Short mmCIF file of C-alpha atoms in Angstrom, two decimals:
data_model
loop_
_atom_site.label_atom_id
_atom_site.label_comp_id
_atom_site.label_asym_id
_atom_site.label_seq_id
_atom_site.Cartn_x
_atom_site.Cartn_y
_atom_site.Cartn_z
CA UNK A 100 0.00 0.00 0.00
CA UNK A 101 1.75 3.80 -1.36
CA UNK A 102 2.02 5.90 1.73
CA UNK A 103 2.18 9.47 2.42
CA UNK A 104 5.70 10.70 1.39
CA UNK A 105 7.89 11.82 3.81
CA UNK A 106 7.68 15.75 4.06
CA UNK A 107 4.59 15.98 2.46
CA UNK A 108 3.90 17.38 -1.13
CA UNK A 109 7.05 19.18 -2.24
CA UNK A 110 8.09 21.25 -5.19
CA UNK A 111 7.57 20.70 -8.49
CA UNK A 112 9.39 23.06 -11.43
CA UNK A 113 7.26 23.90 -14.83
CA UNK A 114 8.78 21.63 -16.84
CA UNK A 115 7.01 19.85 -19.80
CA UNK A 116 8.42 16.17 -19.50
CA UNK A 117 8.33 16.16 -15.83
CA UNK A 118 4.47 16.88 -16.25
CA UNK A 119 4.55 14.54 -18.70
CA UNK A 120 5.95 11.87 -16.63
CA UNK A 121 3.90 13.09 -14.01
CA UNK A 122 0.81 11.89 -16.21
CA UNK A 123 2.12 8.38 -17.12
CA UNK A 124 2.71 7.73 -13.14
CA UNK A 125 -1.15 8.68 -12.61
CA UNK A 126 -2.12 6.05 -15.72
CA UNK A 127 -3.23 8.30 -17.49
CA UNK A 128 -2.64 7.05 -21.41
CA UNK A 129 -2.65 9.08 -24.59
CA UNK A 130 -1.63 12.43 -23.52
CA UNK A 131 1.83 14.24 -23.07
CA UNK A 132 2.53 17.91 -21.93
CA UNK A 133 4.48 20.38 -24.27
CA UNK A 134 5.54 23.69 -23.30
CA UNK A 135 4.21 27.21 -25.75
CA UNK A 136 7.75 29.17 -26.66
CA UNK A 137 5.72 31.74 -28.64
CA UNK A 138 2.06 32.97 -28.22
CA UNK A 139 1.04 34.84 -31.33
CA UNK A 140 1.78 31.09 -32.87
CA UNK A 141 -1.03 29.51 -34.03
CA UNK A 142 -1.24 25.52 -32.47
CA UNK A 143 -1.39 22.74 -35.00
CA UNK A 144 -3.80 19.84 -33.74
CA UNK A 145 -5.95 19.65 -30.54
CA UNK A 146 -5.24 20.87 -27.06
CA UNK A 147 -7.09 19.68 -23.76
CA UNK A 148 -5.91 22.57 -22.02
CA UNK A 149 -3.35 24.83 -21.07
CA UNK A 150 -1.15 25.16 -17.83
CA UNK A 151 -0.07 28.36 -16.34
CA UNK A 152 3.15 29.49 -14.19
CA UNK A 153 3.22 32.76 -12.81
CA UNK A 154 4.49 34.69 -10.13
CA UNK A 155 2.03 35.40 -7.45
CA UNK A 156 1.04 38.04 -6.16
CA UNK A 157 -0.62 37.61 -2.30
CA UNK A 158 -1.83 41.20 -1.54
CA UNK A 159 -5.86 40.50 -1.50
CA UNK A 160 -5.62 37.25 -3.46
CA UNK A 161 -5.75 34.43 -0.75
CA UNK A 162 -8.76 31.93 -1.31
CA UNK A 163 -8.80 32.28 2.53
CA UNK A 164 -9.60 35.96 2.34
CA UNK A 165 -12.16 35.70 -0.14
CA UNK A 166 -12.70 39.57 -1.62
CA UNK A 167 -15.24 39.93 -4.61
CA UNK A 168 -13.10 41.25 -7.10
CA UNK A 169 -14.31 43.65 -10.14
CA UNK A 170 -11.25 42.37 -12.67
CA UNK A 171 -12.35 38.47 -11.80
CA UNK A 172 -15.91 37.27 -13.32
CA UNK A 173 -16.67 34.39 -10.86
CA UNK A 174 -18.96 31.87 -11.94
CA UNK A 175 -20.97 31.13 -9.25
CA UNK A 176 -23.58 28.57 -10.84
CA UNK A 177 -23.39 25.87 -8.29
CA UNK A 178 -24.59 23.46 -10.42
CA UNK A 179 -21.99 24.25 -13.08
CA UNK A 180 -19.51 24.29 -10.32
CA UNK A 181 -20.01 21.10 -9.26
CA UNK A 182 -20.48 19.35 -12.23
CA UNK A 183 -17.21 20.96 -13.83
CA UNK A 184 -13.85 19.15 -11.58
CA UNK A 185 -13.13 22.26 -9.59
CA UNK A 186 -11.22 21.49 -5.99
CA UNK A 187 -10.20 24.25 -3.91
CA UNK A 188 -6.23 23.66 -2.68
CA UNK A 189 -6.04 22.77 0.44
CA UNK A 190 -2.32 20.96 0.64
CA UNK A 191 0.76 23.34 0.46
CA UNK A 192 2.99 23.06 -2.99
CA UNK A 193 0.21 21.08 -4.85
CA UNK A 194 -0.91 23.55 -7.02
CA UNK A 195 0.80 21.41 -9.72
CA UNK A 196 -1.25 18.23 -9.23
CA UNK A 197 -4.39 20.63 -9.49
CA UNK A 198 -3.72 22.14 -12.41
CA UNK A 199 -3.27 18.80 -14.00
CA UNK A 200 -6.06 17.07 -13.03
CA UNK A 201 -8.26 20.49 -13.58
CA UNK A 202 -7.68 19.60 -16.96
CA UNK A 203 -7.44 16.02 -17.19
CA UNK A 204 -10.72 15.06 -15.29
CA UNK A 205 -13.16 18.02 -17.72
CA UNK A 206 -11.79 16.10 -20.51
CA UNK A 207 -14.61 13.36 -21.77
CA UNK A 208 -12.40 11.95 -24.51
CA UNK A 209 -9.08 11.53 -22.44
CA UNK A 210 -8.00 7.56 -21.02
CA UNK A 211 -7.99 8.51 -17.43
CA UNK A 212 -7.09 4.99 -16.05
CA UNK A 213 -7.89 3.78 -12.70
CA UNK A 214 -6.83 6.07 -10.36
CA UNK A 215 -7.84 9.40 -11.48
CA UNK A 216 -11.15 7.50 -13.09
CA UNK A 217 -11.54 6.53 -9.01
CA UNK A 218 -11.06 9.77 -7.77
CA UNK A 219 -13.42 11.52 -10.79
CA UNK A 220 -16.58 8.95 -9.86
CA UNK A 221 -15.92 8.93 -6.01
CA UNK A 222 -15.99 12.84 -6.10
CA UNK A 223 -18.80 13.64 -8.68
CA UNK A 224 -21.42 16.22 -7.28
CA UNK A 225 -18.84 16.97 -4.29
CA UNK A 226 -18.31 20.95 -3.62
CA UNK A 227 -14.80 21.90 -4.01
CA UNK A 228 -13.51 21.94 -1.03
CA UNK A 229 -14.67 18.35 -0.46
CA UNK A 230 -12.77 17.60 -3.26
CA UNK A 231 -9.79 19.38 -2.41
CA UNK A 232 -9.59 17.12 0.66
CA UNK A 233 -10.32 14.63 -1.87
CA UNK A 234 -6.56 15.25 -2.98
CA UNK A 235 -4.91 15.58 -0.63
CA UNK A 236 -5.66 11.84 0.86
CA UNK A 237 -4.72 10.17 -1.87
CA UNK A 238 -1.47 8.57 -1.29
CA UNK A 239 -0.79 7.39 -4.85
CA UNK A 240 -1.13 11.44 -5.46
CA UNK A 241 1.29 12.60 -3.15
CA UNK A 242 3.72 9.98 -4.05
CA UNK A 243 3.48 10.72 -8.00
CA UNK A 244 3.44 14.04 -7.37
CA UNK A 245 6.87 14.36 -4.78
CA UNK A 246 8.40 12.07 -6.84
CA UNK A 247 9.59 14.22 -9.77
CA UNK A 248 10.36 17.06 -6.77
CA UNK A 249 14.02 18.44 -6.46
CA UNK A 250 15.63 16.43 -3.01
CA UNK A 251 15.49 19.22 -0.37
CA UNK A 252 18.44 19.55 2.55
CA UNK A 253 16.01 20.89 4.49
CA UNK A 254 12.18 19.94 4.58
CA UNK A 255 11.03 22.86 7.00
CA UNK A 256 12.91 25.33 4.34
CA UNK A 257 11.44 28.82 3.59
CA UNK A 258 8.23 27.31 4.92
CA UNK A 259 7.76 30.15 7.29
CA UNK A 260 8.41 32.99 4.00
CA UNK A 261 6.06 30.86 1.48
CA UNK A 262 2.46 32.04 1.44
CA UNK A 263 0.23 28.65 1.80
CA UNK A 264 -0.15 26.26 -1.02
CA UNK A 265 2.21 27.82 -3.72
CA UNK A 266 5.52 26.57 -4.95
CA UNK A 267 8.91 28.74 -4.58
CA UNK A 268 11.60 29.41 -6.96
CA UNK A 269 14.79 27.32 -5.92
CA UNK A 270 17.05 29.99 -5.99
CA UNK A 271 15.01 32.87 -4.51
CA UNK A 272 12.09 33.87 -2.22
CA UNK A 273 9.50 34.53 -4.50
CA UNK A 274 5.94 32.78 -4.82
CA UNK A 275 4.89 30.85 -7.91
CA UNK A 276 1.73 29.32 -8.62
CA UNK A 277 -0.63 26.87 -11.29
CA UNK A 278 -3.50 27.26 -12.68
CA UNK A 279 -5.59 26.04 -15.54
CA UNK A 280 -7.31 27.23 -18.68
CA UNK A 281 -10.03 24.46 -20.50
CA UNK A 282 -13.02 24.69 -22.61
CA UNK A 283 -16.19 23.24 -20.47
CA UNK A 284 -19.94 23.98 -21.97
CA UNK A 285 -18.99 26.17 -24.93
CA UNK A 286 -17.16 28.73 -22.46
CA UNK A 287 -13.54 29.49 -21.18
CA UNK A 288 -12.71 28.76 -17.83
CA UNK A 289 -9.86 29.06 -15.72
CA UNK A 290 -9.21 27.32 -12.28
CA UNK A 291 -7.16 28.44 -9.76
CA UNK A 292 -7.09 26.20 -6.56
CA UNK A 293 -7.08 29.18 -4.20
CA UNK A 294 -9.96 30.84 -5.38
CA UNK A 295 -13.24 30.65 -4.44
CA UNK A 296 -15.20 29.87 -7.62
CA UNK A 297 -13.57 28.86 -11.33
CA UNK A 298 -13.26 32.26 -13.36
CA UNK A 299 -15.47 32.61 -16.80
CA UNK A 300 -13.44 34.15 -19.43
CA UNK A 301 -16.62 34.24 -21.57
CA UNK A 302 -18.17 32.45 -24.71
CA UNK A 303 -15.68 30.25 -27.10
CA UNK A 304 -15.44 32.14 -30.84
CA UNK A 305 -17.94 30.69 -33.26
CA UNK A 306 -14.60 30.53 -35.56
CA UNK A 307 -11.35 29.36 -34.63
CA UNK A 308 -10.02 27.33 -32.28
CA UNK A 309 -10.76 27.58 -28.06
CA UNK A 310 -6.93 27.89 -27.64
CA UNK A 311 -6.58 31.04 -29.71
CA UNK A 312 -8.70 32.59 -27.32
CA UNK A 313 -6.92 31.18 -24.33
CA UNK A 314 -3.91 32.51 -25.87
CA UNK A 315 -5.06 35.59 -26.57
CA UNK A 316 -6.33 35.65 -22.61
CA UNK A 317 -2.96 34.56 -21.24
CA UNK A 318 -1.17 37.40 -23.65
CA UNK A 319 -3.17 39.91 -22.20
CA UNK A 320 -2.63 38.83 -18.31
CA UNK A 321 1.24 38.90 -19.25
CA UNK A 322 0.92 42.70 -21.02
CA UNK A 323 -0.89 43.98 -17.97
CA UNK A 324 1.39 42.35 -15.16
CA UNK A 325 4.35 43.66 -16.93
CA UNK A 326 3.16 47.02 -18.61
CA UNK A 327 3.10 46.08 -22.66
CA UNK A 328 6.98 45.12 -22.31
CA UNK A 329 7.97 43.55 -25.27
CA UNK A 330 10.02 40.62 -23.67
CA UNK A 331 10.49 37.20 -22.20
CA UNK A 332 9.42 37.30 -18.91
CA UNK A 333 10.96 34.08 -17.21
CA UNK A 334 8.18 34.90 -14.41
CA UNK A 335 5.46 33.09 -16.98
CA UNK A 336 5.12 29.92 -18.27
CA UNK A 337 2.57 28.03 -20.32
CA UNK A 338 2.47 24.71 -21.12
CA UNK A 339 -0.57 22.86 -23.29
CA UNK A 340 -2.25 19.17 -22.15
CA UNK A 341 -2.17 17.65 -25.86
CA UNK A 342 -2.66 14.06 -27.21
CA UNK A 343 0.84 11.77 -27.26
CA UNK A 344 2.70 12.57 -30.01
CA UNK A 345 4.43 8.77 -29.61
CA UNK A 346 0.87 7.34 -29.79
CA UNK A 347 -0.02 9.02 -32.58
CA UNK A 348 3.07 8.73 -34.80
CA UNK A 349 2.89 4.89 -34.17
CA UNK A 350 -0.58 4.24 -34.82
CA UNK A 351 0.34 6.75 -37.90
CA UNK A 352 2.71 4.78 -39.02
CA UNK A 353 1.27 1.26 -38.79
CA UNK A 354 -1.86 2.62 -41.00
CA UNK A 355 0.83 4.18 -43.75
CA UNK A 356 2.72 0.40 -43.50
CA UNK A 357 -0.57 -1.41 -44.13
CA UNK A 358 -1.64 1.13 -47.11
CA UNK A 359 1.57 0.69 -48.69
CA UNK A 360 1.25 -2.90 -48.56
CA UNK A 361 -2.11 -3.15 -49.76
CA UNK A 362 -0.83 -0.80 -52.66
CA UNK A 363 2.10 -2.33 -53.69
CA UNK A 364 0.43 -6.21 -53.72
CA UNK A 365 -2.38 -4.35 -55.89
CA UNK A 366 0.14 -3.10 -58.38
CA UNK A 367 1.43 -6.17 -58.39
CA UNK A 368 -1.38 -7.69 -59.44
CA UNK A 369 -1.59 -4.98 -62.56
CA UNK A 370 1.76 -5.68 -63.70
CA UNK A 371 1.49 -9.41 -63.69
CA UNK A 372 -1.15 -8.70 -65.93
CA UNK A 373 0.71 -6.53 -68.53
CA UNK A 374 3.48 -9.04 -68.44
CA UNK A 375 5.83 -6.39 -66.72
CA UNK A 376 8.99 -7.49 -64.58
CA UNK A 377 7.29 -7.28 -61.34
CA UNK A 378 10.49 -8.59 -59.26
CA UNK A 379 13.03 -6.34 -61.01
CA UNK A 380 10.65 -3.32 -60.41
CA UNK A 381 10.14 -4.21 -56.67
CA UNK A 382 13.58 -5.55 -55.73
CA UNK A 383 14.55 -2.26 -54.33
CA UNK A 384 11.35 -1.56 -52.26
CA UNK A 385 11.47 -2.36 -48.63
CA UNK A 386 9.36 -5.25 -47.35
CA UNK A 387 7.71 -3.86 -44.17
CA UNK A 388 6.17 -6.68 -41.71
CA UNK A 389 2.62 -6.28 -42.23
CA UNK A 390 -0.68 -7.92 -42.76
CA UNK A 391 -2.92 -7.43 -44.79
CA UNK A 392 -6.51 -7.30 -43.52
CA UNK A 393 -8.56 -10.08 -44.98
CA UNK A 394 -11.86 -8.45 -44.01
CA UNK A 395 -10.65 -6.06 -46.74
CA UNK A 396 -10.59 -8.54 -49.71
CA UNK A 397 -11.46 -5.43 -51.99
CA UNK A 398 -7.92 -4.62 -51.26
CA UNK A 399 -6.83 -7.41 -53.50
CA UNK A 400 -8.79 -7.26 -55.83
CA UNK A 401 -8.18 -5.27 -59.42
CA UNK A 402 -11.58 -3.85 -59.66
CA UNK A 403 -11.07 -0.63 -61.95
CA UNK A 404 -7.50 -1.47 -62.55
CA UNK A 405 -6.96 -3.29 -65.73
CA UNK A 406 -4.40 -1.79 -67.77
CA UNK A 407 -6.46 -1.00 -70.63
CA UNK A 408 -9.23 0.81 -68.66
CA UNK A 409 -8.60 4.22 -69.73
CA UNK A 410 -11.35 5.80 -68.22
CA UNK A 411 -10.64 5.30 -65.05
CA UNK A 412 -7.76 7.57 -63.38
CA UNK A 413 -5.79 5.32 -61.27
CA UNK A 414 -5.46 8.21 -58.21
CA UNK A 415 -8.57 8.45 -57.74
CA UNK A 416 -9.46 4.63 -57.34
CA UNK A 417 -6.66 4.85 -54.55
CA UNK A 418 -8.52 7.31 -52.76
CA UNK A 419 -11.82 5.63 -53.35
CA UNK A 420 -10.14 3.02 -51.71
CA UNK A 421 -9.11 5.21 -48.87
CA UNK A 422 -5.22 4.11 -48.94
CA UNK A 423 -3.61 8.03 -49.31
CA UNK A 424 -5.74 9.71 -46.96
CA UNK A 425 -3.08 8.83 -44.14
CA UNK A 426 -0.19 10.05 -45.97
CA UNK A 427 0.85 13.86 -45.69
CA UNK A 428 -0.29 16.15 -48.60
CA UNK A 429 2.86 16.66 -50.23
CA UNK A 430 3.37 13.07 -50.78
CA UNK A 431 -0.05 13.15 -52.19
CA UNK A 432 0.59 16.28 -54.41
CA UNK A 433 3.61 14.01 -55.45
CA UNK A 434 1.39 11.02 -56.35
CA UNK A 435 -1.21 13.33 -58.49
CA UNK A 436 1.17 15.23 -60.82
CA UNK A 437 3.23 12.14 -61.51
CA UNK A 438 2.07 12.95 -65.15
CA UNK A 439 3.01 9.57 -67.05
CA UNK A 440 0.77 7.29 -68.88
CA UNK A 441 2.96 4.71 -68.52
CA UNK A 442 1.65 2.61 -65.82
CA UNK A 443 5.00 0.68 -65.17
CA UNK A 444 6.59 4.60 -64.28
CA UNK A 445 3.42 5.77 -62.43
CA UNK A 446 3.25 2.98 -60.23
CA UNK A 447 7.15 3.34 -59.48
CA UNK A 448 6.34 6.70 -58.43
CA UNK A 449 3.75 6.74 -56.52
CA UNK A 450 5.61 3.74 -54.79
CA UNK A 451 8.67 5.89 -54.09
CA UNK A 452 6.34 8.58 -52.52
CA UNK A 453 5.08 6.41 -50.29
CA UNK A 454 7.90 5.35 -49.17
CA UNK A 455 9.11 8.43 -48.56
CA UNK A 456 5.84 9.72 -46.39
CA UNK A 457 6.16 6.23 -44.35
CA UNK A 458 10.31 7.03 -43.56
CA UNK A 459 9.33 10.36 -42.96
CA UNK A 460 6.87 8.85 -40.02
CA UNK A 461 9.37 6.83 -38.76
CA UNK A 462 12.25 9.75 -37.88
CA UNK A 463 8.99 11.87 -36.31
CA UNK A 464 8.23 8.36 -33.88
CA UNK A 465 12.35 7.84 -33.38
CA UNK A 466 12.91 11.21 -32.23
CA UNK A 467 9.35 11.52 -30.14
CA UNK A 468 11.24 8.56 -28.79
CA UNK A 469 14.66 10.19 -28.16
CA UNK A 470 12.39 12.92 -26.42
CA UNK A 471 11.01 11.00 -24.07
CA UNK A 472 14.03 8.66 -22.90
CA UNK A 473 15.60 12.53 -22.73
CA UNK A 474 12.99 13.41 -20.29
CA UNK A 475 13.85 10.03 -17.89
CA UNK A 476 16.95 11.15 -18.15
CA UNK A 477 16.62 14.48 -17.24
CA UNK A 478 14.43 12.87 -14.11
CA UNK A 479 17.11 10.93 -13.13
CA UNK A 480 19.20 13.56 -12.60
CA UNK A 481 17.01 16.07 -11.06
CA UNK A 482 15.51 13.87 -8.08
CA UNK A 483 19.44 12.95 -7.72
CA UNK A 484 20.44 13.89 -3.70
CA UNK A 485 24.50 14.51 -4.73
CA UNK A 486 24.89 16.09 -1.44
CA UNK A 487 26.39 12.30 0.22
CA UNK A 488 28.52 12.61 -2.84
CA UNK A 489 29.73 16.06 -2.43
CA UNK A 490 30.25 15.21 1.60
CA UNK A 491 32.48 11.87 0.88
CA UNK A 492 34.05 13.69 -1.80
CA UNK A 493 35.27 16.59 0.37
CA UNK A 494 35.87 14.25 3.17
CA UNK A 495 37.99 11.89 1.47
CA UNK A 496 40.35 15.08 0.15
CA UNK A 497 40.46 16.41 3.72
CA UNK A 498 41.81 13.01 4.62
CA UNK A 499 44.75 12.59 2.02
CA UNK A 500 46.07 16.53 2.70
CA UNK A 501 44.51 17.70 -0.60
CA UNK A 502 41.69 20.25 0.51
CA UNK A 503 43.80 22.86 2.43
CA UNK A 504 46.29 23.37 -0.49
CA UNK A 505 43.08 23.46 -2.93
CA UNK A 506 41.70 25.96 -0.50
CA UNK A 507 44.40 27.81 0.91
CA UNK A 508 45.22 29.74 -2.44
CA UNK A 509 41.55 30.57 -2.50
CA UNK A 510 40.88 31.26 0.97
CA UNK A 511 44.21 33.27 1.43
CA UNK A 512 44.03 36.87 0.85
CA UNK A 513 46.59 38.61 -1.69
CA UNK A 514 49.50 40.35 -0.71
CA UNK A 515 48.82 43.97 -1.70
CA UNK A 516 52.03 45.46 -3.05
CA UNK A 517 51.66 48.88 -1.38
CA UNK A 518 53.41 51.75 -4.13
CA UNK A 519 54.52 54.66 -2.19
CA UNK A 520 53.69 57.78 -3.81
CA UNK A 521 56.52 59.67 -5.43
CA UNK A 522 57.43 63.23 -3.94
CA UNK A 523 56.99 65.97 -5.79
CA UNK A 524 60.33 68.04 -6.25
CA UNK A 525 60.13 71.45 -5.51
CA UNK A 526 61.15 74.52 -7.61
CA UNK A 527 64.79 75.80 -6.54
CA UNK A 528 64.67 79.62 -5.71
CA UNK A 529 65.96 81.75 -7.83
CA UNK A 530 68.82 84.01 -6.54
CA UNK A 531 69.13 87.29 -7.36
CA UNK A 532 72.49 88.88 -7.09
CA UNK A 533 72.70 92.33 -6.18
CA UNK A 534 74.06 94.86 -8.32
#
């Protein structure tokens, strides 16, 4: 049985693979956390939500000294409130965990696993502070959570200068908090574990995407903290909840195997029937391992492709056939202006762009790959104490005679050479004789 981890929650930096880590350690499947370099750049493919690091600021902003605030449109719907995942923070340094979760549990078409599928059923229709106590009594939580924390010399550090439930920088005093920005009922909302009620940022656009209206909310919370200054502010952070990029290049690329198969056996089957050299045509095309559905029998069959069928364009019986529509458009571009009518050439090139679309698909997976086993890595070393190094290390020079004549050069203060001013010879007097 996971218990509580020693200390309680710690720490946790904005970092996009440690939240992504964080995510596979909950069970969570299918979704990865990437971090937003630029905001007036528009985001290819879905987002579940966004993530939000910023410095905090605790004059009238404690969720324990609730103030009704002009600037902050509270939604105060209890039954949207309840029915929305919205848990007040009630554990110190968890604001990361929240933020997650705010987004991960008012997602309907996210994998959620068994713990946080638990935790979403066992708290449905529970205010939010019943369901911030909800979190913090989950062991599996807390250990997930302090795992991917920074080992700390000192548990009870800078506990009595940190304002309650927010995360400090490591190398100074100042407060830093989560919060979370999601699309729930055709409206923007943004939760914030120390506030009272979620905040409503207003209807979604009829056209365009959620997130360019979360950016465009984030942008303007950055211009008016820092008065319009056109820089990076290291203060801010956002990262976006998106779908696994691993997932997606591998299921990508098992679909663009299959398609090529099916093609290739088809043209095959054309050649053999124009008494072409299929094997010297094919001898340089890879064989990929994969099957063939036999559901799919129209696959194999040459319905439409006889060689002397003129009136049928052989493109468009591939996409009737729905074997391009996973490749990217270029490689489809490629395939319609191959502009032969020799059916030996065309189906070598449409081959060879296939082949090139499925390689392409295999560096994106290898260096999703490489990503990840970088972010392990970069785990590894971060949770690292080297502090019982550093100790032995020093100990163990101390003990052969090696640390005082490392030290003593440092430690030592210079000789000052002191140059004594030189004297300034006087005028001689001039004598006058008498006459």
């Amino acid at each position: 049985m996971t218990q509580m981890p020693i200390g309680g929650w710690k720490e946790l930096e904005s970092d996009p693979g440690l939240f992504t880590l964080l995510v596979e350690d909950f069970g969570v499947k299918g979704v990865q956390v990437d971090e937003i370099y630029d905001l007036q750049e528009t985001i290819k493919g879905s987002v579940y939500g966004f993530i939000f690091l910023f410095k905090w600021n605790e004059v009238g902003r404690s969720r324990r000294k609730v103030q009704a605030t002009v600037d902050e449109p509270f939604c105060k719907d209890e039954e949207i409130v309840n029915k929305m995942f919205f848990a007040h923070q009630l554990v110190p340094n968890s604001c990361a965990t929240h933020a997650l979760l705010s987004v991960l549990l008012n997602c309907d078409d996210v994998e959620l696993g068994s713990l946080i599928s638990r935790l979403k059923h066992d708290t449905y229709n529970f205010n939010p502070e019943m369901k911030g106590f909800a979190i913090g009594n989950i062991p599996e939580l807390a250990y997930s959570h302090s795992k991917y924390a920074r080992p700390e010399t000192n548990p009870l550090l800078d506990t009595q200068n940190k304002p309650n439930g927010l995360t400090s920088s490591a190398r100074t005093i100042e407060a830093f908090h989560f919060t979370s920005y999601f699309p729930f009922q055709g409206r923007l909302f943004e939760l914030d574990g120390l506030k009272p009620f979620p905040i409503d940022h207003g209807p979604l656009p009829t056209h365009g995407a959620w997130h360019d209206m979360a950016r465009r909310v984030v942008t303007s919370r950055i211009t008016a903290a820092t008065g319009g200054e056109q820089c990076h502010d290291i203060r801010y952070n956002l990262m976006a909840v998106v779908p696994c990029q691993v997932q997606h290049y591998r299921t990508k690329l098992n679909q663009l195997k299959h398609d090529y198969s099916s093609v290739k056996q088809i043209m095959n089957n054309i050649l053999e029937k124009s008494e072409t050299n299929c094997e010297e045509m094919f001898k340089f095309e890879p064989k990929y391992e994969t099957h063939i559905d036999d559901k799919q029998p129209h696959l194999l069959q040459n319905n439409g492709f006889q060689h002397d069928n003129g009136d049928k364009d052989f493109v468009e019986i591939l996409k009737s056939k729905k074997l391009l529509e996973h490749f990217d458009d270029d490689v489809i571009n490629v395939i319609e202006t191959c502009g032969t009518d020799d059916l030996e050439t065309k189906c070598s090139l449409i081959l060879c762009a296939m082949k090139r679309g499925v390689d392409r698909c295999e560096v994106s997976l290898n260096e999703e790959d490489e990503r990840r086993h970088r972010y392990k890595v970069d785990h590894a070393r971060r949770t690292h104490d080297y502090v019982p190094f550093i100790s032995l290390f020093l100990a163990m020079l101390e003990e052969r005679g090696h640390l005082s004549n490392i030290l003593e050069p440092i430690i030592q203060p210079r000789k000052r050479t002191i140059v004594q001013p030189k004297q300034k010879r006087r005028p001689e007097k001039r004598r006058y004789r008498r006459k």
